[in-house]
């Protein structure tokens, strides 16, 4: 699905990203023609139901594995076009924090060694300076290196392990940090501490964050912009307050309606909810991916895939019948469309070549 226009000064541009997997003779359409951008210091949230492609998108950006088609452009350089050697020299600019911090850390290595492993691989500092760098990073994330530096992950709490994972990601000086459900496995009190830490580090290091999460309340408190994913596509993207306060896509509205409201006057049984099951990525529906569950679906939704239309400043929705009126001239007068990169809609996927 073609997406909104890229903004000037973008640090990272994801253009028509496609990720497919082969499974027992079938093809899993995990991510389908996704595009967005990130400015320096900006935080973009990716939200949606489990299985919608959020984490796969984050991993594809880091080339873990390489996407099937599309482009991931960092400072004007397409990472998808680099060979393994050149890509290795760019990896320090994009790092990832994984959902399960304990599983993400090598249980046999000490904390201090885990933090400097990236420096060893990238050969960024002389050996004698790496231990001092590790200690400084541990202090930066709120850990005492004298207490935890020689411990192993199983000797730490989940919150401490996540702090170690953050220090490890920051060690190589990234510009972009992909946070894949970074607080989902933590207690509520620890979640708040980690979120506060990420906000501080983002401001201090001017990091661009891609924040993958399913907790909509957490996302609103953390991000500047939010993209709502459904079945491997972006249904809506825009400033977080605009998307939450005036959702334009029926799926976004359904997700927000499902958030529990701490109000005794609200009957949870009366809250609108999604009907039906998420279609299989092995056989996604024709036309609009959401049409099989959408209360506003019509014949057009099965025949045509909706293109993104502007419904507000930097706010775009891919829906034939949005909940908010599109802005004038959000599509060309003759009914033809160009995507945000000046190409006919769908050109990115047509031009992409399978890299599997």
Coordinates of C-alpha atoms in Angstrom, one line a residue:
X1 CA 0.0 0.0 0.0
X2 CA 1.4 3.4 -1.0
X3 CA 1.8 5.8 1.9
X4 CA 2.1 9.4 2.8
X5 CA 4.6 11.8 1.4
X6 CA 8.2 11.7 2.8
X7 CA 9.0 14.8 4.8
X8 CA 12.1 17.0 4.2
X9 CA 15.0 16.2 6.5
X10 CA 14.0 12.6 7.2
X11 CA 16.8 10.6 8.7
X12 CA 15.2 7.2 7.8
X13 CA 12.9 6.5 5.0
X14 CA 11.1 3.2 4.6
X15 CA 9.8 2.9 1.0
X16 CA 7.4 0.2 -0.1
X17 CA 8.7 -2.4 2.3
X18 CA 7.6 -6.0 1.5
X19 CA 8.4 -9.0 3.6
X20 CA 7.3 -12.5 2.5
X21 CA 8.2 -15.9 3.9
X22 CA 7.8 -19.3 2.3
X23 CA 6.2 -21.9 4.5
X24 CA 5.4 -25.4 3.4
X25 CA 4.8 -24.4 -0.2
X26 CA 2.8 -21.3 0.7
X27 CA 3.7 -17.7 0.9
X28 CA 3.2 -15.7 4.1
X29 CA 2.6 -12.0 3.3
X30 CA 4.0 -10.6 6.6
X31 CA 4.5 -6.9 5.4
X32 CA 2.9 -5.5 2.3
X33 CA 4.1 -2.2 0.8
X34 CA 4.7 -0.2 4.0
X35 CA 6.2 3.3 3.8
X36 CA 7.0 5.9 6.4
X37 CA 9.8 8.1 7.6
X38 CA 11.6 9.3 10.8
X39 CA 13.1 12.6 11.5
X40 CA 16.1 13.0 13.8
X41 CA 15.0 12.8 17.5
X42 CA 11.5 11.8 16.5
X43 CA 9.5 8.8 18.0
X44 CA 7.1 6.9 15.8
X45 CA 4.8 4.3 17.3
X46 CA 3.8 1.1 15.4
X47 CA 0.5 -0.3 16.9
X48 CA -1.9 -3.0 15.9
X49 CA -3.1 -6.5 16.8
X50 CA -0.7 -9.4 17.3
X51 CA 0.4 -10.7 14.0
X52 CA -0.2 -7.5 12.0
X53 CA 3.5 -7.2 11.1
X54 CA 4.8 -4.6 13.6
X55 CA 7.9 -6.6 14.8
X56 CA 8.6 -7.9 11.3
X57 CA 8.7 -4.4 10.0
X58 CA 11.2 -3.4 12.7
X59 CA 13.4 -6.4 12.0
X60 CA 13.2 -5.8 8.2
X61 CA 14.5 -2.3 8.7
X62 CA 17.5 -3.7 10.4
X63 CA 17.9 -6.3 7.6
X64 CA 17.1 -9.1 10.0
X65 CA 16.4 -10.7 7.6
X66 CA 16.7 -8.6 4.5
X67 CA 13.2 -7.5 3.1
X68 CA 11.8 -9.2 0.1
X69 CA 11.4 -5.8 -1.7
X70 CA 11.4 -2.1 -1.0
X71 CA 14.0 0.3 0.3
X72 CA 15.3 1.3 3.7
X73 CA 17.1 4.6 3.2
X74 CA 19.3 5.9 6.0
X75 CA 20.8 9.3 5.3
X76 CA 20.4 8.9 1.6
X77 CA 21.9 5.4 1.4
X78 CA 19.7 2.3 0.7
X79 CA 20.7 -0.4 3.2
X80 CA 18.9 -3.0 1.1
X81 CA 21.4 -2.4 -1.7
X82 CA 24.5 -2.9 0.4
X83 CA 26.6 -6.1 0.4
X84 CA 27.2 -7.8 3.7
X85 CA 30.6 -6.1 4.3
X86 CA 29.3 -2.6 3.7
X87 CA 26.1 -3.3 5.7
X88 CA 28.2 -4.5 8.6
X89 CA 29.9 -1.0 8.7
X90 CA 26.4 0.7 8.9
X91 CA 24.8 -1.5 11.5
X92 CA 26.0 0.6 14.4
X93 CA 23.7 3.4 13.2
X94 CA 20.6 1.2 13.7
X95 CA 20.1 -0.8 16.9
X96 CA 17.3 -2.8 18.4
X97 CA 15.9 -3.4 21.9
X98 CA 14.0 -6.7 22.0
X99 CA 10.8 -7.6 23.9
X100 CA 12.3 -10.3 26.1
X101 CA 15.5 -8.8 27.6
X102 CA 16.6 -12.0 29.4
X103 CA 16.4 -14.1 26.2
X104 CA 18.2 -11.3 24.2
X105 CA 21.3 -11.5 26.4
X106 CA 23.9 -14.3 26.2
X107 CA 23.5 -16.1 29.6
X108 CA 27.2 -17.1 29.6
X109 CA 28.6 -13.6 29.4
X110 CA 29.0 -11.0 32.1
X111 CA 27.1 -7.7 31.9
X112 CA 30.2 -5.6 31.2
X113 CA 31.2 -7.9 28.3
X114 CA 27.6 -7.8 26.9
X115 CA 27.6 -4.0 26.8
X116 CA 30.9 -3.7 25.0
X117 CA 30.4 -6.6 22.5
X118 CA 29.2 -4.2 19.8
X119 CA 32.3 -2.1 20.3
X120 CA 34.4 -5.2 19.8
X121 CA 32.6 -6.0 16.6
X122 CA 32.7 -2.5 15.2
X123 CA 36.3 -1.9 16.5
X124 CA 35.3 1.6 17.6
X125 CA 37.5 1.9 20.7
X126 CA 40.9 0.6 21.9
X127 CA 40.5 -2.4 24.1
X128 CA 41.6 -0.5 27.2
X129 CA 38.9 2.1 26.8
X130 CA 36.0 -0.3 26.3
X131 CA 35.5 -1.3 30.0
X132 CA 35.4 2.4 31.0
X133 CA 32.8 3.0 28.2
X134 CA 30.7 0.1 29.5
X135 CA 30.8 1.4 33.0
X136 CA 29.7 4.9 31.8
X137 CA 26.8 3.4 29.8
X138 CA 25.6 1.3 32.8
X139 CA 25.6 4.4 34.9
X140 CA 23.7 6.2 32.2
X141 CA 20.9 3.7 32.3
X142 CA 20.7 3.7 36.1
X143 CA 22.8 0.7 37.0
X144 CA 25.9 0.6 39.3
X145 CA 28.7 -1.0 37.3
X146 CA 30.4 -2.1 40.6
X147 CA 27.3 -4.1 41.5
X148 CA 26.2 -5.5 38.1
X149 CA 29.3 -5.4 35.9
X150 CA 30.5 -8.9 36.7
X151 CA 27.1 -10.5 37.0
X152 CA 25.3 -12.6 34.4
X153 CA 21.8 -12.0 33.1
X154 CA 20.1 -14.6 35.2
X155 CA 21.3 -12.8 38.4
X156 CA 19.4 -9.6 37.4
X157 CA 15.8 -8.7 37.4
X158 CA 13.8 -8.2 34.2
X159 CA 14.0 -4.5 34.5
X160 CA 17.7 -4.6 35.1
X161 CA 18.2 -6.8 32.1
X162 CA 16.3 -4.4 29.9
X163 CA 18.5 -1.5 31.1
X164 CA 21.5 -3.6 30.2
X165 CA 20.0 -4.2 26.7
X166 CA 19.5 -0.4 26.3
X167 CA 23.1 0.3 27.3
X168 CA 24.2 -2.4 24.9
X169 CA 22.3 -0.8 22.1
X170 CA 23.6 2.7 22.9
X171 CA 27.2 1.6 23.1
X172 CA 27.9 1.9 19.3
X173 CA 26.3 5.3 19.1
X174 CA 23.1 4.6 17.0
X175 CA 21.0 7.2 15.2
X176 CA 17.9 5.0 15.1
X177 CA 16.7 2.7 17.9
X178 CA 14.0 0.1 17.1
X179 CA 12.2 -0.7 20.4
X180 CA 10.2 -3.9 20.0
X181 CA 7.7 -4.1 22.8
X182 CA 10.4 -2.9 25.2
X183 CA 8.2 -2.9 28.3
X184 CA 5.7 -5.7 27.5
X185 CA 7.4 -8.3 29.7
X186 CA 8.0 -5.9 32.7
X187 CA 5.9 -5.1 35.8
X188 CA 3.9 -1.9 35.6
X189 CA 6.2 0.0 38.0
X190 CA 9.3 -1.1 36.1
X191 CA 7.6 -0.1 32.8
X192 CA 7.3 3.5 33.9
X193 CA 11.0 3.6 34.9
X194 CA 12.1 2.1 31.5
X195 CA 9.9 4.5 29.6
X196 CA 11.2 7.5 31.5
X197 CA 14.7 6.3 30.8
X198 CA 14.1 5.9 27.1
X199 CA 12.6 9.5 27.0
X200 CA 15.6 10.9 28.7
X201 CA 18.1 9.1 26.5
X202 CA 16.2 10.0 23.4
X203 CA 16.5 13.7 24.3
X204 CA 20.1 13.5 25.3
X205 CA 21.3 11.6 22.3
X206 CA 18.7 12.9 19.8
X207 CA 17.8 9.4 18.9
X208 CA 15.1 8.6 16.4
X209 CA 12.9 5.8 17.9
X210 CA 10.6 3.3 16.2
X211 CA 8.4 2.2 19.2
X212 CA 6.6 -1.1 18.5
X213 CA 3.8 -1.7 21.1
X214 CA 0.3 -3.0 21.5
X215 CA -0.5 -0.9 24.6
X216 CA -2.2 2.2 23.2
X217 CA -2.0 4.1 26.4
X218 CA 1.8 3.6 26.6
X219 CA 2.2 4.6 23.0
X220 CA 0.3 7.9 23.5
X221 CA 2.5 8.8 26.4
X222 CA 5.7 8.1 24.5
X223 CA 5.5 8.9 20.8
X224 CA 5.2 11.9 18.5
X225 CA 3.5 10.1 15.6
X226 CA 1.8 6.8 15.3
X227 CA 1.2 4.3 12.5
X228 CA -1.7 1.8 12.8
X229 CA -0.9 -1.5 11.1
X230 CA -3.4 -4.1 10.0
X231 CA -2.4 -7.4 8.2
X232 CA 1.0 -6.1 7.1
X233 CA -0.2 -2.7 5.9
X234 CA -0.5 0.8 7.4
X235 CA -4.1 1.8 7.8
X236 CA -3.5 5.2 9.3
X237 CA -0.5 7.4 10.2
X238 CA -0.2 10.8 11.7
X239 CA 0.5 12.9 14.8
X240 CA -0.4 10.9 17.9
X241 CA -3.0 13.4 19.2
X242 CA -4.7 13.7 15.9
X243 CA -4.9 9.9 15.4
X244 CA -6.2 9.3 19.0
X245 CA -8.6 12.2 19.1
X246 CA -10.0 12.1 15.6
X247 CA -9.3 8.6 14.2
X248 CA -10.0 8.4 10.5
X249 CA -9.9 4.6 9.9
X250 CA -12.6 2.3 11.3
X251 CA -9.9 -0.1 12.5
X252 CA -8.2 2.7 14.5
X253 CA -11.5 3.6 16.0
X254 CA -12.1 0.0 17.0
X255 CA -8.7 -0.3 18.6
X256 CA -9.3 2.8 20.6
X257 CA -12.8 1.8 21.7
X258 CA -11.3 -1.5 23.0
X259 CA -9.0 0.4 25.5
X260 CA -10.4 0.0 29.0
X261 CA -11.9 3.2 30.4
X262 CA -11.5 3.7 34.2
X263 CA -15.0 5.2 34.5
X264 CA -17.8 3.3 36.5
X265 CA -20.4 5.0 34.3
X266 CA -19.1 3.2 31.2
X267 CA -20.4 -0.3 30.7
X268 CA -17.6 -2.4 29.3
X269 CA -20.2 -4.8 27.8
X270 CA -21.5 -1.9 25.6
X271 CA -18.0 -0.9 24.3
X272 CA -17.8 -1.5 20.5
X273 CA -15.4 -4.3 19.5
X274 CA -13.9 -5.9 16.4
X275 CA -15.9 -8.7 15.0
X276 CA -14.5 -11.7 13.1
X277 CA -11.0 -13.0 13.0
X278 CA -7.9 -11.5 11.6
X279 CA -7.5 -13.0 8.0
X280 CA -4.6 -15.3 7.4
X281 CA -1.5 -13.7 5.9
X282 CA -1.3 -16.8 3.7
X283 CA -4.4 -15.6 1.8
X284 CA -5.0 -11.8 2.5
X285 CA -8.3 -10.4 1.2
X286 CA -8.5 -8.6 -2.1
X287 CA -8.9 -4.8 -2.1
X288 CA -8.9 -3.4 1.4
X289 CA -7.3 -5.8 4.0
X290 CA -9.8 -4.7 6.7
X291 CA -13.0 -5.1 4.6
X292 CA -13.9 -8.5 6.0
X293 CA -14.3 -7.0 9.5
X294 CA -15.3 -3.4 8.6
X295 CA -18.9 -2.1 9.3
X296 CA -18.5 0.4 6.5
X297 CA -17.4 -2.0 3.8
X298 CA -18.9 -1.9 0.3
X299 CA -18.4 -3.5 -3.0
X300 CA -15.6 -1.0 -3.9
X301 CA -13.6 -2.2 -0.9
X302 CA -13.3 -5.7 -2.4
X303 CA -12.4 -4.4 -5.8
X304 CA -9.9 -1.6 -5.1
X305 CA -7.1 -1.3 -2.6
X306 CA -7.5 2.1 -0.9
X307 CA -4.7 4.6 -1.3
X308 CA -3.7 7.0 1.4
X309 CA -5.5 10.3 1.6
X310 CA -4.8 13.3 3.8
X311 CA -7.4 14.1 6.4
X312 CA -5.2 16.6 8.3
X313 CA -1.7 18.0 8.5
X314 CA 0.7 15.0 8.2
X315 CA -2.3 12.8 8.9
X316 CA -3.1 10.1 6.3
X317 CA -5.6 7.2 6.1
X318 CA -5.9 4.3 3.6
X319 CA -9.7 3.9 3.5
X320 CA -12.4 4.4 0.8
X321 CA -14.9 5.6 3.4
X322 CA -12.9 7.3 6.2
X323 CA -14.5 8.5 9.4
X324 CA -13.0 12.0 8.7
X325 CA -13.5 13.9 5.5
X326 CA -10.4 13.9 3.3
X327 CA -8.7 17.2 2.5
X328 CA -9.3 18.7 -0.9
X329 CA -6.9 17.6 -3.6
X330 CA -5.7 14.6 -1.5
X331 CA -5.9 12.7 -4.8
X332 CA -5.5 13.8 -8.4
X333 CA -8.6 15.0 -10.2
X334 CA -8.5 12.3 -12.9
X335 CA -8.6 9.6 -10.3
X336 CA -5.0 8.6 -10.8
X337 CA -2.7 8.4 -7.8
X338 CA 0.9 8.9 -7.1
X339 CA 2.6 7.7 -3.9
X340 CA 4.6 9.9 -1.6
X341 CA 7.7 9.3 -3.6
X342 CA 6.5 10.6 -6.9
X343 CA 5.8 7.2 -8.5
X344 CA 2.5 5.6 -9.5
X345 CA 0.8 3.8 -6.6
X346 CA 2.2 0.2 -6.2
X347 CA 5.4 1.0 -8.2
X348 CA 7.6 0.2 -5.3
X349 CA 6.4 -3.4 -5.1
X350 CA 6.3 -3.8 -8.9
X351 CA 9.9 -2.6 -9.1
X352 CA 11.1 -4.6 -6.2
X353 CA 12.9 -7.9 -6.8
X354 CA 12.6 -10.8 -4.5
X355 CA 15.7 -11.0 -2.4
X356 CA 14.7 -14.3 -0.7

